[in-house]
Amino acid sequence: MTVRDALNQALDEELERDEKVFLLGEEVAQYDGAYKISRGLWKKYGDKRIIDTPISEMGFTGIAVGAAMAGLRPICEFMTFNFSMQAIDQVINSAGKTLYMSAGMVPVPVVFRGPNGASAGVGAQHSQCFAAWYGHCPGLKVVSPWSSEDAKGLLKASVRDDNPVVMLENELMYGVPFEMSEEAQSKDFLVPIGKAKIERQGTHVTLVSHSRSVGHCLEAAAVLVKEGVECEVVNLRTIRPMDVESIEASVVKTNHLITVEGGWPQFGVGAEICARIMEGPAFNYLDAPAVRLTGADVPMPYAKVLEENCLPQVKDIIFAVKKTLNI
Amino acid sequence: MRSPSLEEGPPVTAVLTREEGLHYYRTMQTIRRMELKSDQLYKQKIIRGFCHLYDGQEACCVGLEAAIKPTDHLITAYRAHGYAYTRGTSVREILAELTGRKGGCAKGKGGSMHMYAQNFYGGNGIVGAQVPLGAGIALACKYFGKDEICLTLYGDGAANQGQIFETYNMAALWKLPCIFICENNRYGMGTSVERAAASTDYYKRGDYIPGIRVDGMDILCVREATKFAAEHCRSGKGPMLMELQTYRYHGHSMSDPGIRYSKKDCVNLLYWLIYIQGLLSG
């Protein structure tokens, strides 16, 4: 099942399960979704549950948050997270902080979802990763799925969570098919928010990643195994609250840490992981400094060769592993 | 005064019973005294941070509340103490919140700008952000189908925020049961309306949304206009806009020493009205 179909199934199941759930965003209804994630849903559920909005991010995001405050459970789609910047005040100040400011009186059960990060040749203004931006803020939960199971389970868990959740999908992953376990096909399949998954067991080095980069880590691991290097690949799944314990346990085992992400290096996800490892018990188990592989510190260029080289590739991961292990 | 998109306006006469008159008077006086006390407490440094006082505008919050039901919804910006009171929070809880005590309505975690109650969504610090929120609450009202409406308040300063126009568009498009209410107290912080707005006809800003301009110092005007607007929304005709012309007696906040001179006092206005009508005696 592709990530797209997994998301579609999750939306369908949650809309069916709870009357209070509804979807709003640009082109989500009659167009079947800009990226076809909501295909067929408007036909099935109608105007009341699937709402096409005008191009008014700040306005419709505020409307989604207000609806959540008044007891509904909206799913607010951003065509890409780049456009969420226009509405970021509503996400952080209205959604993220209200439960706290009201001392628990006003919960805001809203899900903000859409594609995040680089795509293919869409240029600088359409390629930014917002994991660090939203991950910085207490009051929000932030998830970042890689596989179809991740996508389905995390979306369902996000809808059922009473907190505002930012779900950072990836456009290039939408068409990628994955095996779905028996369990993952159930209508109550949830992936817990705040728990990372070990995608591949290893002993020599820990590769921590989220979203599309997880796939690159696994590809690198498949090449490295031929040279006798066993990589442990950790799929974060959740950016906030981050499952530091799982990373620590892995580092204690492998003694080497490399973080891999598509976002910019400064103040990023990798920076946070390194800081947390330093502050905790796993630091004493490191045999080499932790390394961050990130997107290049430039606005994303358009030309294919430039764009490819602005993101961590499989060969970069292999190189970093060898350097860290001194081989 | 009403915008061209409205065929008829609210009634120009009203009935005021003795009970109502005394109740409104008592409520307005309570808010007046609570705000003046807050002024003192702030100067004694017992209240910290921001403190935006509502004295002068009491006829607005009391008049609005008189026209709606407790099951209706209301959201405003940061000049919210009056609304916290009319929406059911006690003076004790308000002052406890202002002074950072756990007995405050937000256990001391919110402060002046973040007070909430049943069907009262604050208390919002970011100018204009509460307007899309209010339309969202109205969307929920329509979704649940319980005949409830949402009063969405903002000031003359906020009226120039882009997100308000985005909200007007969606509220009208989807016929949301939302009354947009501009409390025009002539100043956005230190800037007078003439220096901030190319058009100071705030009741017309909604363009295709019918709007009325109301004397916000006369509680009966506020009440009758709101009843009219509420009926419009409840009947499924979509949103309405009301501009309440009012005055604040303090500066924008306690950091603003600005003194505003106003001949009108809405509390006195009501007092004399009920006195003249002979409602006080007996």
XYZ file of C-alpha atoms in Angstrom:
609
model
C 0.000 0.000 0.000
C 1.353 3.416 -0.876
C 1.742 6.151 1.749
C -0.983 8.082 -0.097
C -3.455 5.224 0.191
C -2.529 4.650 3.812
C -3.283 8.302 4.606
C -6.511 8.114 2.632
C -7.574 5.029 4.549
C -6.718 6.638 7.872
C -8.770 9.736 7.010
C -11.711 7.626 5.868
C -11.652 5.485 9.005
C -11.426 8.426 11.398
C -14.169 10.377 9.588
C -16.385 7.327 9.833
C -15.573 6.635 13.453
C -16.275 10.102 14.876
C -18.881 12.597 13.617
C -16.901 15.479 15.039
C -13.924 14.865 12.746
C -13.831 16.932 9.555
C -11.230 17.961 6.971
C -10.624 21.462 5.639
C -8.040 22.954 3.331
C -7.421 24.069 -0.229
C -8.662 21.627 -2.890
C -9.395 18.859 -0.377
C -12.975 18.301 -1.495
C -13.962 18.560 -5.156
C -10.400 18.337 -6.485
C -9.859 15.170 -4.390
C -6.843 16.792 -2.744
C -3.880 18.625 -4.287
C -1.886 15.422 -3.893
C -4.959 13.178 -3.976
C -4.629 12.261 -0.308
C -8.341 12.929 0.228
C -9.503 11.190 -2.939
C -13.108 10.025 -2.760
C -13.804 11.520 0.656
C -15.955 14.443 -0.459
C -18.089 12.089 -2.537
C -18.591 9.906 0.499
C -18.962 12.477 3.269
C -20.161 15.655 1.565
C -19.791 19.382 2.115
C -20.260 19.341 5.857
C -17.295 17.051 6.580
C -14.900 17.883 3.713
C -14.551 21.646 3.224
C -12.785 23.442 0.381
C -11.319 26.729 1.602
C -10.292 29.861 -0.264
C -6.554 30.650 -0.340
C -6.575 32.148 3.150
C -4.165 30.213 5.338
C -4.237 32.517 8.323
C -8.021 32.690 8.186
C -8.835 29.036 7.712
C -6.219 27.860 10.178
C -7.761 30.151 12.798
C -11.175 28.804 11.873
C -9.921 25.241 12.345
C -8.467 26.129 15.754
C -11.660 27.891 16.843
C -13.734 24.910 15.758
C -11.487 22.654 17.855
C -11.918 24.939 20.868
C -15.677 24.642 20.463
C -15.670 20.832 20.485
C -15.025 19.668 16.931
C -11.968 17.668 15.792
C -10.719 19.342 12.625
C -7.970 18.139 10.327
C -6.459 21.226 8.735
C -4.508 20.508 5.570
C -1.732 22.793 4.355
C -1.009 22.269 0.699
C 2.588 22.337 1.804
C 3.999 23.351 5.150
C 5.697 26.293 3.463
C 2.262 27.927 3.411
C 1.768 27.234 7.082
C 4.225 30.036 7.757
C 1.437 32.453 6.890
C -0.669 30.885 9.600
C 2.039 30.019 12.082
C 0.650 32.390 14.706
C -2.595 30.430 14.777
C -0.719 27.107 15.045
C 1.594 28.159 17.835
C -0.136 30.957 19.735
C -3.759 29.927 19.350
C -3.518 26.139 19.110
C -0.283 25.329 20.912
C -0.574 27.548 23.956
C -4.258 27.688 24.819
C -4.528 24.527 26.908
C -1.736 25.818 29.121
C -2.908 29.440 29.322
C -6.395 28.299 30.294
C -4.989 25.943 32.953
C -6.549 22.966 31.211
C -9.973 24.468 30.562
C -9.755 24.752 26.765
C -8.291 21.780 24.859
C -7.538 22.195 21.145
C -7.820 18.790 19.411
C -6.735 19.851 15.907
C -4.416 18.093 13.432
C -2.363 20.173 10.992
C -1.065 18.009 8.168
C 0.522 18.270 4.769
C 3.762 17.707 2.844
C 6.920 19.082 4.441
C 10.484 19.547 3.244
C 12.062 19.170 -0.178
C 10.227 17.871 -3.195
C 11.653 17.685 -6.744
C 12.631 20.943 -8.406
C 10.025 23.115 -6.699
C 12.506 25.815 -5.732
C 13.535 27.516 -2.533
C 10.160 28.816 -1.337
C 8.488 25.416 -1.639
C 11.158 23.189 -0.121
C 11.601 24.123 3.530
C 11.552 21.639 6.394
C 9.576 22.774 9.440
C 10.443 19.970 11.854
C 12.720 22.213 13.929
C 10.304 25.149 13.816
C 7.317 23.282 15.233
C 9.421 20.857 17.281
C 10.682 23.835 19.260
C 7.286 24.663 20.764
C 5.826 23.236 23.954
C 2.108 22.669 23.600
C 2.400 21.071 20.164
C 3.023 17.457 19.274
C 4.950 16.942 16.042
C 5.083 13.698 14.078
C 6.968 12.769 10.924
C 6.034 9.468 9.262
C 8.245 7.550 6.857
C 6.434 4.348 5.847
C 2.783 3.605 5.051
C 2.340 2.064 8.493
C 3.796 5.194 10.046
C 1.492 7.379 7.970
C -1.681 5.469 8.755
C -0.981 4.804 12.424
C 0.309 8.283 13.197
C -2.545 10.065 11.434
C -5.104 8.004 13.324
C -3.291 8.564 16.599
C -3.054 12.297 15.876
C -6.765 12.630 15.192
C -7.583 10.825 18.422
C -5.105 12.889 20.464
C -6.682 15.804 22.334
C -3.638 17.997 21.723
C -2.800 19.998 18.598
C -0.629 17.748 16.415
C 1.518 18.837 13.474
C 1.969 15.976 11.029
C 4.846 16.482 8.607
C 4.361 14.275 5.567
C 6.607 14.091 2.519
C 5.444 14.534 -1.050
C 8.095 12.247 -2.541
C 6.962 9.445 -0.215
C 3.288 9.629 -1.189
C 3.696 7.263 -4.143
C 6.039 4.775 -2.417
C 4.510 1.356 -1.646
C 5.197 -0.554 1.570
C 4.170 -3.910 2.968
C 1.340 -3.511 5.475
C 1.211 -6.024 8.313
C -2.014 -7.774 9.277
C -2.198 -5.562 12.316
C -1.752 -2.387 10.293
C -4.816 -3.179 8.249
C -7.132 -2.990 11.235
C -9.418 0.008 11.748
C -8.003 0.562 15.200
C -4.342 0.396 14.234
C -2.500 3.215 15.977
C 1.189 4.114 16.076
C 1.900 5.655 19.479
C 3.014 9.274 19.364
C 6.355 9.729 21.130
C 7.869 6.336 20.359
C 10.647 5.704 17.821
C 10.972 2.459 15.867
C 14.122 0.452 15.244
C 13.811 -0.280 11.527
C 17.011 -2.303 11.422
C 19.021 -3.820 14.268
C 22.763 -3.179 14.256
C 25.847 -3.130 16.440
C 28.414 -0.757 14.978
C 26.712 2.597 14.504
C 23.346 4.254 15.234
C 21.693 6.132 12.378
C 18.811 8.306 13.634
C 16.494 9.827 11.081
C 12.915 10.851 10.261
C 10.745 10.925 7.147
C 12.299 10.240 3.741
C 15.871 10.077 5.098
C 15.000 6.846 6.921
C 14.868 5.149 3.530
C 18.299 6.493 2.618
C 19.703 5.188 5.920
C 18.372 1.720 5.171
C 19.860 1.830 1.678
C 23.220 2.868 3.116
C 22.975 0.073 5.685
C 22.379 -2.466 2.904
C 25.586 -1.368 1.169
C 27.643 -1.215 4.381
C 26.634 -4.705 5.503
C 28.681 -6.075 2.587
C 31.728 -4.543 4.225
C 30.875 -6.035 7.587
C 29.373 -2.888 9.127
C 26.035 -3.409 10.870
C 24.041 -0.157 11.140
C 21.178 0.273 13.545
C 18.560 2.472 11.890
C 16.228 4.400 14.209
C 13.071 5.896 12.690
C 12.100 8.739 15.045
C 8.436 8.799 13.908
C 7.816 11.609 16.428
C 9.789 14.866 16.609
C 8.061 16.137 19.737
C 7.963 14.544 22.268
C 11.209 12.969 21.083
C 11.951 9.388 22.152
C 15.404 10.098 23.518
C 15.426 6.844 25.499
C 15.404 4.746 22.351
C 18.288 6.731 20.875
C 20.238 6.458 24.134
C 19.706 2.701 24.332
C 20.966 2.369 20.772
C 24.048 4.533 21.357
C 24.896 2.564 24.499
C 24.903 -0.518 22.242
C 26.778 0.836 19.192
C 28.935 3.625 20.663
C 28.547 5.734 17.509
C 25.844 8.206 16.484
C 24.951 9.831 13.173
C 21.773 11.893 12.715
C 20.329 12.287 9.226
C 17.704 14.857 8.182
C 16.650 16.933 5.217
C 16.315 20.207 7.138
C 18.953 22.904 7.604
C 21.721 22.291 10.145
C 21.417 25.241 12.494
C 19.108 24.643 15.436
C 17.793 21.502 13.736
C 16.579 18.074 14.764
C 20.112 16.650 14.656
C 21.403 19.494 16.832
C 18.761 18.680 19.425
C 19.585 14.956 19.396
C 23.294 15.637 19.871
C 22.609 18.001 22.777
C 20.301 15.508 24.468
C 22.807 12.663 24.102
C 25.489 14.855 25.654
C 23.227 15.611 28.597
C 22.322 11.995 29.294
C 23.979 8.685 30.244
C 24.712 7.676 26.628
C 27.446 10.307 26.331
C 29.845 8.084 28.258
C 29.359 5.348 25.677
C 30.335 7.406 22.629
C 33.629 6.350 21.040
C 33.567 9.272 18.602
C 31.799 12.649 18.462
C 28.213 12.467 17.257
C 27.768 13.613 13.645
C 24.906 15.479 11.974
C 24.056 14.976 8.312
C 21.654 17.658 7.193
C 20.438 19.613 4.236
C 22.947 22.197 2.995
C 22.770 25.612 4.635
C 21.359 27.338 1.548
C 17.921 28.075 0.123
C 17.062 25.074 -2.053
C 18.293 25.552 -5.641
C 16.298 24.463 -8.674
C 18.714 22.578 -10.951
C 18.588 18.819 -10.346
C 22.288 18.311 -9.703
C 22.344 21.231 -7.271
C 19.195 20.094 -5.476
C 20.430 16.513 -5.067
C 23.639 17.762 -3.536
C 21.774 19.949 -1.075
C 20.262 16.908 0.649
C 21.998 14.008 2.416
C 22.348 11.166 -0.089
C 23.095 7.479 0.458
C 26.746 8.021 -0.440
C 26.992 10.809 2.179
C 25.663 8.491 4.856
C 28.104 5.735 3.867
C 30.979 8.205 3.938
C 29.970 9.543 7.360
C 29.694 6.017 8.805
C 33.131 5.071 7.556
C 34.643 8.280 8.855
C 33.054 7.875 12.284
C 34.181 4.261 12.507
C 37.603 5.185 11.179
C 37.513 2.676 8.327
C -26.721 53.683 10.992
C -26.695 50.719 8.710
C -24.805 49.592 5.644
C -26.475 49.429 2.223
C -26.679 45.636 2.339
C -29.267 45.751 5.146
C -32.862 46.489 4.244
C -34.053 47.333 7.703
C -32.333 47.985 10.991
C -32.969 47.215 14.644
C -35.877 48.885 16.468
C -35.326 52.413 17.748
C -37.279 51.958 20.960
C -36.842 49.456 23.765
C -38.545 48.213 26.878
C -36.578 48.255 30.108
C -37.982 46.662 33.240
C -36.960 47.645 36.723
C -35.233 44.323 37.302
C -33.294 44.663 34.097
C -32.326 48.256 34.789
C -31.051 47.507 38.251
C -29.265 44.356 37.083
C -27.483 46.155 34.247
C -26.563 49.025 36.545
C -25.176 46.749 39.199
C -23.177 44.780 36.660
C -21.713 47.872 35.037
C -20.808 49.412 38.391
C -19.131 46.191 39.480
C -16.993 46.129 36.360
C -16.198 49.839 36.753
C -15.023 49.371 40.303
C -13.139 46.187 39.498
C -11.218 47.965 36.756
C -10.446 50.990 38.911
C -9.206 48.662 41.616
C -7.039 46.860 39.098
C -5.532 50.233 38.175
C -4.554 50.713 41.836
C -3.197 47.186 42.184
C -1.095 47.622 39.062
C 0.423 50.839 40.385
C 1.232 48.982 43.603
C 2.984 46.369 41.422
C 0.672 43.648 42.661
C -0.540 43.124 39.094
C 2.334 42.633 36.595
C 2.883 42.637 32.892
C 0.053 43.820 30.715
C -3.210 45.168 32.054
C -5.759 46.571 29.587
C -8.658 48.185 31.397
C -12.242 48.241 30.235
C -13.649 51.190 32.184
C -15.724 53.381 29.897
C -16.831 50.496 27.715
C -19.040 48.702 30.233
C -22.237 49.281 28.267
C -20.820 47.112 25.484
C -20.155 43.932 27.400
C -23.266 44.229 29.566
C -25.465 45.167 26.608
C -24.180 42.265 24.508
C -24.696 39.752 27.269
C -28.239 41.036 27.818
C -29.101 40.163 24.217
C -27.716 36.636 24.047
C -28.022 33.353 25.953
C -25.425 31.695 28.192
C -25.315 28.892 25.609
C -24.141 31.337 22.950
C -20.428 31.837 22.532
C -18.172 34.867 22.809
C -14.540 35.623 22.080
C -12.629 38.857 22.379
C -9.090 40.261 22.456
C -7.079 41.299 25.494
C -9.322 44.002 26.974
C -11.267 41.158 28.440
C -11.922 41.621 32.161
C -15.452 42.915 31.589
C -16.321 39.934 29.400
C -14.780 37.450 31.834
C -17.227 38.860 34.383
C -20.336 38.947 32.203
C -19.612 35.431 30.960
C -19.680 34.072 34.486
C -16.278 34.459 36.149
C -16.446 35.962 39.637
C -14.651 39.187 40.577
C -12.652 37.128 43.054
C -11.425 34.753 40.359
C -10.580 37.646 38.054
C -8.585 39.561 40.645
C -6.904 36.341 41.797
C -5.867 35.686 38.217
C -4.580 39.245 37.781
C -2.526 38.895 40.930
C -1.104 35.525 39.885
C -2.817 33.346 42.463
C -3.832 29.726 42.016
C -7.391 30.708 42.883
C -7.469 32.647 39.633
C -9.716 31.476 36.805
C -6.636 30.183 34.969
C -4.798 29.211 38.161
C -2.439 32.138 37.682
C -1.077 30.720 34.425
C -2.918 33.054 32.095
C -2.910 36.521 33.549
C -4.873 39.550 32.382
C -5.072 38.569 28.741
C -5.927 34.887 29.099
C -9.102 34.370 31.103
C -11.620 31.752 29.955
C -15.040 30.540 31.038
C -17.841 28.311 29.778
C -18.518 29.451 26.182
C -16.015 32.281 26.616
C -12.815 31.724 24.693
C -10.701 34.517 26.153
C -8.773 36.707 26.376
C -6.441 36.590 23.277
C -3.127 38.396 23.055
C -2.399 38.567 19.338
C -4.304 41.445 17.734
C -6.895 40.102 15.312
C -6.111 36.396 15.806
C -9.321 35.931 17.774
C -11.435 36.787 14.730
C -10.813 33.626 12.699
C -11.116 31.694 15.972
C -14.572 33.204 16.481
C -15.642 32.198 12.989
C -14.398 28.693 13.753
C -16.538 28.611 16.868
C -19.464 29.759 14.728
C -18.685 26.949 12.303
C -18.959 24.520 15.207
C -22.301 26.116 16.175
C -23.620 25.503 12.668
C -22.084 22.009 12.542
C -23.747 20.931 15.793
C -27.042 22.489 14.755
C -28.015 23.709 18.225
C -29.127 27.215 17.234
C -26.146 28.836 18.943
C -24.181 31.825 17.660
C -20.750 33.298 18.295
C -19.974 36.944 19.074
C -16.517 37.743 17.753
C -15.065 40.983 19.066
C -12.148 43.100 17.968
C -11.088 46.736 18.200
C -10.654 49.588 15.765
C -6.934 48.810 15.638
C -7.460 45.143 14.845
C -9.981 46.076 12.147
C -7.053 46.676 9.788
C -5.693 43.119 10.168
C -5.726 41.055 6.958
C -6.935 37.900 8.659
C -10.195 39.664 9.495
C -10.953 40.121 5.806
C -10.097 36.482 5.147
C -12.568 35.637 7.895
C -15.321 37.910 6.540
C -15.012 36.080 3.226
C -15.302 32.585 4.668
C -18.020 33.502 7.164
C -20.157 34.981 4.391
C -19.374 32.158 1.943
C -20.347 29.471 4.422
C -23.091 31.524 6.173
C -21.551 31.113 9.588
C -23.690 32.288 12.554
C -21.140 34.869 13.622
C -21.652 38.467 14.733
C -18.469 40.422 14.082
C -18.327 43.260 16.600
C -15.887 46.133 16.334
C -15.492 47.986 19.637
C -14.359 51.315 18.260
C -12.885 53.277 21.135
C -11.190 55.721 18.687
C -7.630 54.642 19.468
C -5.499 51.680 18.485
C -2.973 51.959 21.314
C -1.788 55.537 20.780
C -2.911 55.937 17.198
C -6.228 57.632 16.533
C -8.527 56.013 13.996
C -8.018 58.865 11.495
C -4.294 58.101 11.379
C -4.706 54.335 11.021
C -7.621 53.833 8.675
C -8.416 55.082 5.199
C -12.052 54.378 6.066
C -13.276 54.752 9.641
C -16.692 53.363 8.757
C -15.890 50.090 10.481
C -19.440 48.844 10.122
C -19.025 48.914 6.343
C -15.732 47.053 6.295
C -17.494 43.760 5.832
C -18.647 44.932 2.394
C -21.100 42.147 1.477
C -21.745 41.473 5.191
C -24.609 43.666 6.451
C -23.390 46.086 9.101
C -24.752 48.550 11.642
C -23.189 51.330 13.652
C -24.320 51.537 17.263
C -23.905 54.000 20.131
C -21.787 51.845 22.433
C -22.317 54.182 25.400
C -26.042 53.463 25.490
C -26.652 50.011 26.856
C -30.126 49.752 25.386
C -28.834 50.563 21.905
C -26.253 47.831 22.287
C -28.829 45.343 23.518
C -31.386 45.996 20.820
C -28.832 45.997 18.020
C -27.394 42.730 19.266
C -30.804 41.111 19.511
C -31.410 42.115 15.916
C -28.060 40.745 14.763
C -28.492 37.536 16.753
C -31.861 36.923 15.127
C -30.277 37.463 11.708
C -27.589 34.887 12.423
C -29.861 32.331 14.037
C -32.186 32.419 11.058
C -29.370 31.111 8.871
C -28.838 34.287 6.882
C -25.116 34.328 7.670
C -22.884 36.745 9.554
C -23.501 40.338 10.558
C -21.207 43.160 11.581
C -21.748 45.675 14.366
C -19.611 48.689 15.150
C -19.984 49.869 18.742
C -18.765 53.424 19.178
C -17.393 53.731 22.682
C -14.640 55.251 24.832
C -12.040 53.909 27.174
C -11.118 56.094 30.142
C -7.612 54.767 30.619
C -4.794 54.637 28.141
C -4.354 51.536 25.976
C -2.850 49.644 28.899
C -1.335 50.498 32.234
C 1.931 51.424 30.484
C 0.094 54.148 28.589
C -0.465 57.226 30.725
C -2.783 58.679 28.084
C -5.725 60.523 29.513
C -8.844 60.555 27.441
C -11.363 63.258 28.082
C -14.909 62.155 27.491
C -18.148 63.853 28.359
C -20.054 60.594 28.172
C -20.165 58.021 30.923
C -22.196 54.947 30.097
C -22.758 54.022 33.733
C -24.063 57.453 34.596
C -26.140 57.413 31.441
C -27.951 54.310 32.620
C -28.261 55.646 36.148
C -30.017 58.785 34.978
C -32.192 56.802 32.588
C -33.547 54.573 35.318
C -33.762 57.495 37.745
C -35.799 59.581 35.325
C -38.064 56.650 34.571
C -38.735 56.377 38.277
C -37.426 52.838 38.464
C -35.177 53.395 41.459
C -37.647 54.153 44.152
C -39.873 51.601 45.801
